[in-house]
Short mmCIF file of C-alpha atoms and ligand atoms in Angstrom, two decimals:
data_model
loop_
_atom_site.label_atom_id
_atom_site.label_comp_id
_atom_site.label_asym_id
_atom_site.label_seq_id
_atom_site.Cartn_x
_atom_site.Cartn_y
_atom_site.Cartn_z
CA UNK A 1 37.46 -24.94 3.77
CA UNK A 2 33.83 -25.40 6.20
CA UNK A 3 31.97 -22.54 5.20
CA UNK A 4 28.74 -22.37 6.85
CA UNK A 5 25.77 -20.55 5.02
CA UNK A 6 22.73 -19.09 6.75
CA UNK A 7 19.34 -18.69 4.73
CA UNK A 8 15.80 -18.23 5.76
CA UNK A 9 13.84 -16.25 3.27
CA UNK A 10 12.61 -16.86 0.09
CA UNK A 11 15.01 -14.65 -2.17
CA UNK A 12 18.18 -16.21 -0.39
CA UNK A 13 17.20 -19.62 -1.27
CA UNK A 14 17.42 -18.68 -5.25
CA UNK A 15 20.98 -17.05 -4.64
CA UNK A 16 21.83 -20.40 -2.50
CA UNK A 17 20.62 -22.47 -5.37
CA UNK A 18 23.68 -21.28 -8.26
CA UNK A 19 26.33 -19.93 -5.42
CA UNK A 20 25.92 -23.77 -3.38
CA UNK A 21 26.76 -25.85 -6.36
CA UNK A 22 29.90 -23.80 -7.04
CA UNK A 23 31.01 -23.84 -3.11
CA UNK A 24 30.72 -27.62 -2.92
CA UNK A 25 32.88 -28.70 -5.52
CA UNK A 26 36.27 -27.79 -3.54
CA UNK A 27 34.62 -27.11 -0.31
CA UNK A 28 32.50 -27.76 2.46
CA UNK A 29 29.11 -26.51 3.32
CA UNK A 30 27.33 -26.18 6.36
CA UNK A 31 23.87 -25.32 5.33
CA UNK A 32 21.48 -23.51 8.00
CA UNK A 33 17.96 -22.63 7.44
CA UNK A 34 17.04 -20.12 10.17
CA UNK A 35 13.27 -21.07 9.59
CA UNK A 36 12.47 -17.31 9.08
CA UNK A 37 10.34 -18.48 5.64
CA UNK A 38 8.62 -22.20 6.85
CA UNK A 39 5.19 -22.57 4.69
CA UNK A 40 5.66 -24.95 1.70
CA UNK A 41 5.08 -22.37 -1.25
CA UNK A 42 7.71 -20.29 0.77
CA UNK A 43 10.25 -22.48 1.56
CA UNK A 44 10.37 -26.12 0.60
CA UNK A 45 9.51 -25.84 -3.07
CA UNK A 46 12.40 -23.94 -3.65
CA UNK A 47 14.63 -26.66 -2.45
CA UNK A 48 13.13 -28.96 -3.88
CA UNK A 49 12.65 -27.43 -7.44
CA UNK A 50 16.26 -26.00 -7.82
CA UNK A 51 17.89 -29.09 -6.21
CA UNK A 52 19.27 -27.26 -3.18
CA UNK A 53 20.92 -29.40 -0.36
CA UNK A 54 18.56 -30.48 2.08
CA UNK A 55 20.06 -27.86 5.57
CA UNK A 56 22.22 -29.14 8.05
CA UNK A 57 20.36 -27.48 10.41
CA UNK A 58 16.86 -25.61 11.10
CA UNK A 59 16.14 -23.38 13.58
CA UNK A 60 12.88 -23.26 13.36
CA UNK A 61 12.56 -19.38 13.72
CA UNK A 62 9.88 -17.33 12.75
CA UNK A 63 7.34 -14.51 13.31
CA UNK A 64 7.61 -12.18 16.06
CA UNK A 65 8.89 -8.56 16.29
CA UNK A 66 12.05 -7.57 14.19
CA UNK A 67 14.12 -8.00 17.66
CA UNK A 68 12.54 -10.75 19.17
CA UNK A 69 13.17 -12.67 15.72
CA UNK A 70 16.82 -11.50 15.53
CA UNK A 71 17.46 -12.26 19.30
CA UNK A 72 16.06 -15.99 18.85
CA UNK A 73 18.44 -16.46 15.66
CA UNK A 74 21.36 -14.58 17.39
CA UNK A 75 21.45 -17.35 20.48
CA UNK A 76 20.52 -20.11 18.18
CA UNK A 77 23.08 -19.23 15.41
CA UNK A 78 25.79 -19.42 17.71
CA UNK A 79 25.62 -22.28 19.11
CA UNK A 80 25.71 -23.69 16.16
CA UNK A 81 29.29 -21.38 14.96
CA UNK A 82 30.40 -23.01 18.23
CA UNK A 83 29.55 -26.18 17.43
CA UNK A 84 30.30 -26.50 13.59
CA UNK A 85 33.46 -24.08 14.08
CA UNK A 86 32.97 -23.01 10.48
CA UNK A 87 36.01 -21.11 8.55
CA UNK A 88 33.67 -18.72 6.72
CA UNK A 89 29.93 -17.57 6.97
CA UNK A 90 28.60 -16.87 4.09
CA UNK A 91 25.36 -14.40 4.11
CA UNK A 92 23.44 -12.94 1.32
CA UNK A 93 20.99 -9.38 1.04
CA UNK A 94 19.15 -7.92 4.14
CA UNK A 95 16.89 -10.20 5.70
CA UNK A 96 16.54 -10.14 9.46
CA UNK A 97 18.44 -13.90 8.94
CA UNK A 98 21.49 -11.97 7.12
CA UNK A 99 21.80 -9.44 10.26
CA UNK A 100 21.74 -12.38 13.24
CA UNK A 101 24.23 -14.47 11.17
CA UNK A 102 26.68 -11.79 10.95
CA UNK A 103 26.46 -10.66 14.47
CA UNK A 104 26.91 -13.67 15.76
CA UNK A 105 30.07 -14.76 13.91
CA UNK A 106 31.34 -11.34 14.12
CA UNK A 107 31.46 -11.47 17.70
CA UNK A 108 32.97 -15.28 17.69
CA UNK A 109 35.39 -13.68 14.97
CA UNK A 110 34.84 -15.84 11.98
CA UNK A 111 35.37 -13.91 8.67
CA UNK A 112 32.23 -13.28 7.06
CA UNK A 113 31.45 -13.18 3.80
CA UNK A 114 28.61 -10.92 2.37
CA UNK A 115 26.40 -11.28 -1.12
CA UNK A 116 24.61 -8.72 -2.57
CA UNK A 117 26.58 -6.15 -0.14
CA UNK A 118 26.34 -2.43 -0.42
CA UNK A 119 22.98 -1.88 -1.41
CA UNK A 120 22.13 1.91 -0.29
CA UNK A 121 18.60 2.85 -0.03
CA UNK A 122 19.90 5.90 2.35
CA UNK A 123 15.81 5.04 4.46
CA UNK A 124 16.51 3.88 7.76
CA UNK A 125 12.88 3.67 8.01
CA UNK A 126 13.32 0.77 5.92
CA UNK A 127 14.28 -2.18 7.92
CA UNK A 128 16.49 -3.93 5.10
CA UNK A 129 18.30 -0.71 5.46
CA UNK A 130 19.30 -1.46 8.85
CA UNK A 131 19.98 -5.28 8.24
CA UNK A 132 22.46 -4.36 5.12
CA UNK A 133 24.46 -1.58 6.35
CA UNK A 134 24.84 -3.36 10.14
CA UNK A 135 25.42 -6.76 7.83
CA UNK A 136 28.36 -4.71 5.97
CA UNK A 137 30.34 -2.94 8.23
CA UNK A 138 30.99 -6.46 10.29
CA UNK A 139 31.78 -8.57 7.13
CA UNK A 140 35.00 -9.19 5.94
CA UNK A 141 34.35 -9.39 2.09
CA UNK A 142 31.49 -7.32 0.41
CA UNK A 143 30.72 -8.96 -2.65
CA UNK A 144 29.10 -6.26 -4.72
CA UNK A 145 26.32 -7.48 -7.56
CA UNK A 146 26.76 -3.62 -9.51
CA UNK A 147 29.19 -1.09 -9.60
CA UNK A 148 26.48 1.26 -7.83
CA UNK A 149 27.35 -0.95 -4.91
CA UNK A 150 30.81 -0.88 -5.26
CA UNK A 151 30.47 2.69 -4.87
CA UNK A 152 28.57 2.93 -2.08
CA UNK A 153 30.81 0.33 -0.54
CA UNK A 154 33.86 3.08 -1.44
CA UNK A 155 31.52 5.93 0.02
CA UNK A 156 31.34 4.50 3.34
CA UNK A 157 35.05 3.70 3.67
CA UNK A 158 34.86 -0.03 3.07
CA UNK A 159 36.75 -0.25 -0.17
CA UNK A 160 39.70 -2.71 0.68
CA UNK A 161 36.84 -5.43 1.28
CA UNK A 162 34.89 -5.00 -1.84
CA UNK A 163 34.65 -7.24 -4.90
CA UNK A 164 32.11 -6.78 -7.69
CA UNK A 165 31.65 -10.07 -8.48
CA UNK A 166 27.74 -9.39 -10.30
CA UNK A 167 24.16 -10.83 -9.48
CA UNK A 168 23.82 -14.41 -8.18
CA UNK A 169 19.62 -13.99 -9.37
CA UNK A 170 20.82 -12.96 -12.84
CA UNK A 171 23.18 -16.21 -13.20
CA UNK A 172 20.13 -17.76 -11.84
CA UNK A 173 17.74 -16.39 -13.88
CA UNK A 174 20.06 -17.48 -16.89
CA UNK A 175 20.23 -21.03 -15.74
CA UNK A 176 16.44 -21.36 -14.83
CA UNK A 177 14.15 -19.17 -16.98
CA UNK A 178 13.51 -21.81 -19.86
CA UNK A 179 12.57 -24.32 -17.05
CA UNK A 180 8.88 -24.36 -16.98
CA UNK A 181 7.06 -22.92 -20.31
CA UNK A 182 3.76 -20.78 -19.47
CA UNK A 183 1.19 -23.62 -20.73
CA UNK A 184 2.49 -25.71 -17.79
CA UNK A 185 1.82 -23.58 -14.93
CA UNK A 186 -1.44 -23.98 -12.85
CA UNK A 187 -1.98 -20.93 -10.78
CA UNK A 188 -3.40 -22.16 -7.38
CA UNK A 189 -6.47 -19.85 -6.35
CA UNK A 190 -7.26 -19.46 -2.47
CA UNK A 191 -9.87 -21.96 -2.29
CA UNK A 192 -7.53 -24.73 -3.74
CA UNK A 193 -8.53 -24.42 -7.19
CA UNK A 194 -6.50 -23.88 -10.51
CA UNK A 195 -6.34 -22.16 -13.15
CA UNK A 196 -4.14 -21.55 -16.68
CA UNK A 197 -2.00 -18.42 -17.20
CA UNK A 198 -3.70 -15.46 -19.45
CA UNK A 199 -2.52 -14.99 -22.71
CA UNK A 200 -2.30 -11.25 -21.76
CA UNK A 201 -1.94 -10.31 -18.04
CA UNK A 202 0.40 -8.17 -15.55
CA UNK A 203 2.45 -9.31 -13.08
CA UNK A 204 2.08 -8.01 -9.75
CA UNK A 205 3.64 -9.03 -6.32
CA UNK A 206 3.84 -6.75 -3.03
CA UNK A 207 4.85 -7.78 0.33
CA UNK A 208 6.60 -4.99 1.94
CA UNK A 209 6.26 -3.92 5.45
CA UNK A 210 5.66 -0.42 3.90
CA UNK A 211 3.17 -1.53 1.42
CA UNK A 212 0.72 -3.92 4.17
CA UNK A 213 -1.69 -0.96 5.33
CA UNK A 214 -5.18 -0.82 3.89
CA UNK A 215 -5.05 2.00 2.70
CA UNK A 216 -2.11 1.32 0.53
CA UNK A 217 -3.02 -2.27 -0.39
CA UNK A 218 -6.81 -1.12 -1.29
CA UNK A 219 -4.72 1.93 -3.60
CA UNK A 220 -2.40 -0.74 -5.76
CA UNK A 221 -5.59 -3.21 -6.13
CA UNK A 222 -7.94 -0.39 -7.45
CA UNK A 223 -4.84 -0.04 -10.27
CA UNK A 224 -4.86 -3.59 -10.66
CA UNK A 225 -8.46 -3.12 -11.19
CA UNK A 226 -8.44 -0.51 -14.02
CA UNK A 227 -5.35 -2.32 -15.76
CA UNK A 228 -5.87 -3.61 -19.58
CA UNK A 229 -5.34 -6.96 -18.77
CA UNK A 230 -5.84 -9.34 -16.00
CA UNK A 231 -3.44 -8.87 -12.96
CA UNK A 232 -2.02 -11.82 -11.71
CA UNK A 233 -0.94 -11.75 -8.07
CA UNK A 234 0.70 -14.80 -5.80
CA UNK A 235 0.31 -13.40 -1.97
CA UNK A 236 3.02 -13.07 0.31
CA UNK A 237 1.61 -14.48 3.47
CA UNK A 238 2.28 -11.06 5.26
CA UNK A 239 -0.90 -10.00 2.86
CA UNK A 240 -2.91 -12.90 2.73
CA UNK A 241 -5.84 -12.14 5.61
CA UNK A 242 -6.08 -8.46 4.15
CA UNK A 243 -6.41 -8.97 0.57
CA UNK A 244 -8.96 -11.79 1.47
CA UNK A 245 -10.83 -9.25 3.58
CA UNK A 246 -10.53 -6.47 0.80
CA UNK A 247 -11.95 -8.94 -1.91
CA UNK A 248 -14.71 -9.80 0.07
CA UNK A 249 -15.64 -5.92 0.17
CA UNK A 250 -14.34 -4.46 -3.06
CA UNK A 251 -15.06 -7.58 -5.18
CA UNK A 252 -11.87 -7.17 -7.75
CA UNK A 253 -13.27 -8.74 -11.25
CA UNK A 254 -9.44 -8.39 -13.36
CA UNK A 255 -7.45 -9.37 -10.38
CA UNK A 256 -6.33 -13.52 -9.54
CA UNK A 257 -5.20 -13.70 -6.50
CA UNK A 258 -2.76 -17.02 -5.90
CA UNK A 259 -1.26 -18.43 -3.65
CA UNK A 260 2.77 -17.56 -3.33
CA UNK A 261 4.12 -19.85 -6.53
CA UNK A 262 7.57 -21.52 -7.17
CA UNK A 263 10.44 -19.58 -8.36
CA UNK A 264 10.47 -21.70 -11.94
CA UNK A 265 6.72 -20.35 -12.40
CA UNK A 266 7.62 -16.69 -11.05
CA UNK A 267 10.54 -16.37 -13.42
CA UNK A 268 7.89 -17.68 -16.66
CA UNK A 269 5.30 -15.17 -15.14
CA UNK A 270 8.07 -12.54 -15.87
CA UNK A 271 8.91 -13.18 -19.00
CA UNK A 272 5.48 -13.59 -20.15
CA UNK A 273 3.61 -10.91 -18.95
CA UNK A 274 3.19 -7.66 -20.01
CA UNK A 275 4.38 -5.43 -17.67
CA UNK A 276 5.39 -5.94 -13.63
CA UNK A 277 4.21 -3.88 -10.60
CA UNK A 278 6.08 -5.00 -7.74
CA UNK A 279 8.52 -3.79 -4.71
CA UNK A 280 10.46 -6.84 -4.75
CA UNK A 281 13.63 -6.36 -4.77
CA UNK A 282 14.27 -9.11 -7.02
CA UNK A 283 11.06 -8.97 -9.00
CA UNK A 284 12.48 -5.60 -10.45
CA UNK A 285 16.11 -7.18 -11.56
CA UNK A 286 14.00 -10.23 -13.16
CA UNK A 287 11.88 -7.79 -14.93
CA UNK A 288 14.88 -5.82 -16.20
CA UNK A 289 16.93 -8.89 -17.61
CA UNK A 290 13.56 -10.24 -19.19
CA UNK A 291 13.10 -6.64 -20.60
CA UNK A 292 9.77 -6.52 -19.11
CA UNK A 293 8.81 -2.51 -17.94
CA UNK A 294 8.57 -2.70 -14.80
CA UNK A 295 7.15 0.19 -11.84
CA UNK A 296 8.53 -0.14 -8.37
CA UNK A 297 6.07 0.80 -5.39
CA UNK A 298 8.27 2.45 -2.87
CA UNK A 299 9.72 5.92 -1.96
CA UNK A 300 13.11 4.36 -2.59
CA UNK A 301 15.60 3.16 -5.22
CA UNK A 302 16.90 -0.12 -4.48
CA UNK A 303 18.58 -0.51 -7.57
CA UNK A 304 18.95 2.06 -9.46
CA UNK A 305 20.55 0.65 -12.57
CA UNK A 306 17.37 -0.35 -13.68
CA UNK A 307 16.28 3.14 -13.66
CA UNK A 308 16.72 3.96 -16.99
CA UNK A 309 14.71 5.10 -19.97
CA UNK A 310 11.55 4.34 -17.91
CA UNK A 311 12.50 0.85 -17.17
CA UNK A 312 11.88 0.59 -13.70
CA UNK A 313 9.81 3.74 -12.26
CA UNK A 314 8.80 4.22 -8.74
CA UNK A 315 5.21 5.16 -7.95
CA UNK A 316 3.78 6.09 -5.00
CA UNK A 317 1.17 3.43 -3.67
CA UNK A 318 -1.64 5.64 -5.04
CA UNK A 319 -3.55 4.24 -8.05
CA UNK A 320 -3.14 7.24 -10.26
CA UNK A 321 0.24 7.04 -9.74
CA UNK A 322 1.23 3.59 -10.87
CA UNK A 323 -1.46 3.62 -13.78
CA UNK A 324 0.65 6.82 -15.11
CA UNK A 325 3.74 4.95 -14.89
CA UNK A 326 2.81 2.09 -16.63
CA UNK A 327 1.45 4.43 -19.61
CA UNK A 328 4.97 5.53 -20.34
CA UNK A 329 7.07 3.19 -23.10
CA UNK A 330 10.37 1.71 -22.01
CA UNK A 331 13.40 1.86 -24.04
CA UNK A 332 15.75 -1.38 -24.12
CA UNK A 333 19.25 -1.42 -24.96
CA UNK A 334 19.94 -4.88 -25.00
CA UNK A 335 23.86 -3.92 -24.52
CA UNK A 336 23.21 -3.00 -21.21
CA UNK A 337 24.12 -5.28 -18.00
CA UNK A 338 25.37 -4.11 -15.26
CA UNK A 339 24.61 -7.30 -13.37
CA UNK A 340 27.43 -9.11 -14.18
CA UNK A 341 28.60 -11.92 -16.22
CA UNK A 342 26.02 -14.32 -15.17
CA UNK A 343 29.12 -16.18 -13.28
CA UNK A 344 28.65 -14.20 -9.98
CA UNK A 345 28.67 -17.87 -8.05
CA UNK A 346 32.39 -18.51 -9.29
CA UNK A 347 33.43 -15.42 -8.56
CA UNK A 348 32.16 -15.70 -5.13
CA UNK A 349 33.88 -18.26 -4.72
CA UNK A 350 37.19 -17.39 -6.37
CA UNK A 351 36.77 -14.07 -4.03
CA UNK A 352 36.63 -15.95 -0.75
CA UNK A 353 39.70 -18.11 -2.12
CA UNK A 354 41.57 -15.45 -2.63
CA UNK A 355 40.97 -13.77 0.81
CA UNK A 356 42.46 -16.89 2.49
C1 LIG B 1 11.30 -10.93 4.66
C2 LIG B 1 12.45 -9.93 4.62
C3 LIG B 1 12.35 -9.11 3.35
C4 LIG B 1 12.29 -9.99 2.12
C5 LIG B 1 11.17 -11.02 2.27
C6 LIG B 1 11.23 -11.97 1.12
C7 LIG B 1 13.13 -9.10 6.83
C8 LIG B 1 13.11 -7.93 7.73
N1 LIG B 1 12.36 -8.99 5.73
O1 LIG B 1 10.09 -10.22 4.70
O2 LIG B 1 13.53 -8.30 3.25
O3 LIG B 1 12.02 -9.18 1.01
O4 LIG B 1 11.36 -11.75 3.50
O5 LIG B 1 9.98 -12.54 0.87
O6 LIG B 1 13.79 -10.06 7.08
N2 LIG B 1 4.92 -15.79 7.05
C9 LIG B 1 4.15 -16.93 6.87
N3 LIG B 1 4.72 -17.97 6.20
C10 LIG B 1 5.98 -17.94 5.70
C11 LIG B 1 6.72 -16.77 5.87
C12 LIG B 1 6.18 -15.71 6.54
O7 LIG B 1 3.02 -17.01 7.31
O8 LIG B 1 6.43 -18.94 5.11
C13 LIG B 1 4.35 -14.68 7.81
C14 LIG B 1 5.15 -14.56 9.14
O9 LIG B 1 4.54 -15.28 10.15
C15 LIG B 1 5.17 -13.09 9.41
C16 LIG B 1 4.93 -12.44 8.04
O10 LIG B 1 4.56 -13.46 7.12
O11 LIG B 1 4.20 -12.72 10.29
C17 LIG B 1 6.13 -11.71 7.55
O12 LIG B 1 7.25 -12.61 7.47
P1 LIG B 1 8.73 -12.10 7.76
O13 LIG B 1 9.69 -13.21 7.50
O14 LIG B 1 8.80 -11.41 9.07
O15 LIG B 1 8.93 -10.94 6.70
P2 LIG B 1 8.75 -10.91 5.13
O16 LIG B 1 7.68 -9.94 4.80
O17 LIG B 1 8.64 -12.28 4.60
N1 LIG B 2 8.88 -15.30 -6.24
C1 LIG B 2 8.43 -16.60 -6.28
N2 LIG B 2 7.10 -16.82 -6.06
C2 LIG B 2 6.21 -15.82 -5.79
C3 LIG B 2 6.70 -14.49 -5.76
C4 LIG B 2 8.05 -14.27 -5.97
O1 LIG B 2 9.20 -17.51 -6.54
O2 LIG B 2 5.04 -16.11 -5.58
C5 LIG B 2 10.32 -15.07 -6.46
C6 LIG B 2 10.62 -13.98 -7.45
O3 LIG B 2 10.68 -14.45 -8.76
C7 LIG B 2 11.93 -13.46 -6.95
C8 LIG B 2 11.96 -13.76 -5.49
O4 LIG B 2 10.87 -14.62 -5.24
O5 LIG B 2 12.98 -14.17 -7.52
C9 LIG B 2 11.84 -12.49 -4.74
O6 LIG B 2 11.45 -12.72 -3.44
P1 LIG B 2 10.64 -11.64 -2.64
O7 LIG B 2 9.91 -10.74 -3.54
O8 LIG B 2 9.87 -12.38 -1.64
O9 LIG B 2 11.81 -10.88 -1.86
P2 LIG B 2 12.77 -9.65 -2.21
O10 LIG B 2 13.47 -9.94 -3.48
O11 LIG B 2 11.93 -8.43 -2.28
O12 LIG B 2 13.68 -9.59 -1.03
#
């Protein structure tokens, strides 16, 4: 079988990494990079750290207003279905790249095949919201990472095309979390130089469109600031110009602020630090299988398996709020994974067989 893939952000290049390897020993792959994620630290280094197949094709698409973003990848994305005529598209979570890639081969009728599907946050407001449930209602086969999602894949009438097939990150995580030990990593700091990792620090990361106001951003650095450790925090680009300006006023002393690093660093930066603060959607499922307590900064539960005995907590961005989370004491029950086998990429694969 061709089946074309479509990536563009930095979260779908880590699921590409395990799910490509298994797809290209009996098939074909078409590998597109809609450009959506272009710096180095964002892009690149993933490929080239995890050994991912250099794309077939980049579009070279970036920036811009949700639509104007999704209408460039929409044209672009087709011509290259047309061209490439593949039998599958394969698409994975809710990025603006996972919406145009489904529309378009929805509407040339090529069977699409969706990773990480049925994620329910039930806040339109949220514009992953819109990508995912648009994303699942064209696909052909929902390939569900938990049983929450298979549920909410039931709830909305889908059920004949879901497959819980488990967590493409966690097999990843799995495969890559011994990679790079903590002694090795050189944090890079915004005026180019280095420094080692703490012995004792949290982990924090933040890049949400619903986290990049001010007065939001000023509210998780003041907790950063009263924290018992050093904070470490790699910068999305989306934040980069504000926290510079906010540093410059509010002159953090326990915060290091780095540059974005690779996803062999992030994943030792996990398992190393003492607690996370993030609203990553995939920060929060590394913290849980590292067993690191982790508080979520949204008004929504992404994933609410890792909700449990104070695991993963949601805060409000308000600094009170996620210094009283992190106070309370996790419980870990070692027993408990509800992301899968740590094979999701073969059963991917076996599910799209199967389908044929
Ligand atoms: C996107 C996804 C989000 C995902 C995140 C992963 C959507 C709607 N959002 O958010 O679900 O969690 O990726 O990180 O698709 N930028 C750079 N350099 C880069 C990448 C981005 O400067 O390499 C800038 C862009 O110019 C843009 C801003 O950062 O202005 C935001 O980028 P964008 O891709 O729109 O959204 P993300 O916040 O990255
Ligand atoms: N990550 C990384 N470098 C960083 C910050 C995050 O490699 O500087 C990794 C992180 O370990 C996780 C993934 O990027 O696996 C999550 O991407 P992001 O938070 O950008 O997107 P989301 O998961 O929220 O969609």
């Amino acid at each position: 079988m061709k089946i074309m893939t479509v990536v563009g952000a930095r979260p779908q290049f880590i699921k590409e990494a395990v799910v490509s390897k298994q797809l290209r020993i009996k098939h074909t792959e078409i590998l597109v990079h809609t450009g959506q994620h272009y710096d180095y630290n964002m892009s690149d280094s993933f490929f080239d750290e995890l050994d991912i197949p250099k794309p077939d094709y980049n579009l070279g698409i970036s920036g811009g207003s949700h639509a104007e973003m999704t209408a460039k990848m929409l044209v672009a994305l087709e011509e290259t279905m047309i061209k490439e005529k593949p039998d599958w598209v394969c698409v994975y979570g809710d990025t603006n790249s996972t919406l145009a890639a489904a529309l378009s081969a929805a509407k040339l009728h090529i069977p699409i095949c969706h990773v990480e599907a049925g994620i329910r946050t039930h806040c339109l407001s949220n514009p992953e919201e819109i990508n995912r449930v648009c994303t699942d209602h064209v696909s052909t086969l929902l390939l569900a990472a938990t049983q929450s999602s298979m549920d909410d894949i039931k709830r909305e009438g889908l059920t004949d095309r879901g497959v819980f097939v488990g967590d493409p990150m966690f097999d990843a995580f799995e495969h890559y979390k011994n990679k790079v030990g903590r002694d090795e990593i050189k944090l890079t700091l915004f005026n180019g130089a280095t420094e080692g990792v703490p012995r004792e620090y949290y982990y924090l990361t933040c890049h949400r469109e619903e986290n990049t106001d001010n007065a939001k951003l000023s509210q998780i650095l003041d907790a950063a600031e009263k924290m018992d450790a050093p904070v470490i925090y790699p910068v999305h680009p989306r934040n980069r110009s504000k926290i510079i300006d906010l540093n410059q006023k509010n002159g953090y002393n326990n915060l290091i602020f780095t540059e974005p690093v690779g996803y062999l660093e992030s994943i030792c930066l996990v398992n190393n630090a003492k607690k996370i603060v993030t609203d990553s959607g995939g920060l929060q499922r590394e913290a849980f299988f590292a067993g690191k307590q982790c508080v979520t900064i949204l008004d929504f539960v992404c994933w609410p398996e890792t909700m449990i005995d104070n695991r993963n907590q949601l805060a409000k961005p308000d600094s009170d709020s996620i210094l009283e989370c992190l106070s309370k004491e996790q419980k870990v029950d070692s027993d408990y994974m509800p992301f899968g086998d740590g094979h999701a990429a073969e059963h991917i694969i076996n599910a799209i067989e199967e389908h044929c």
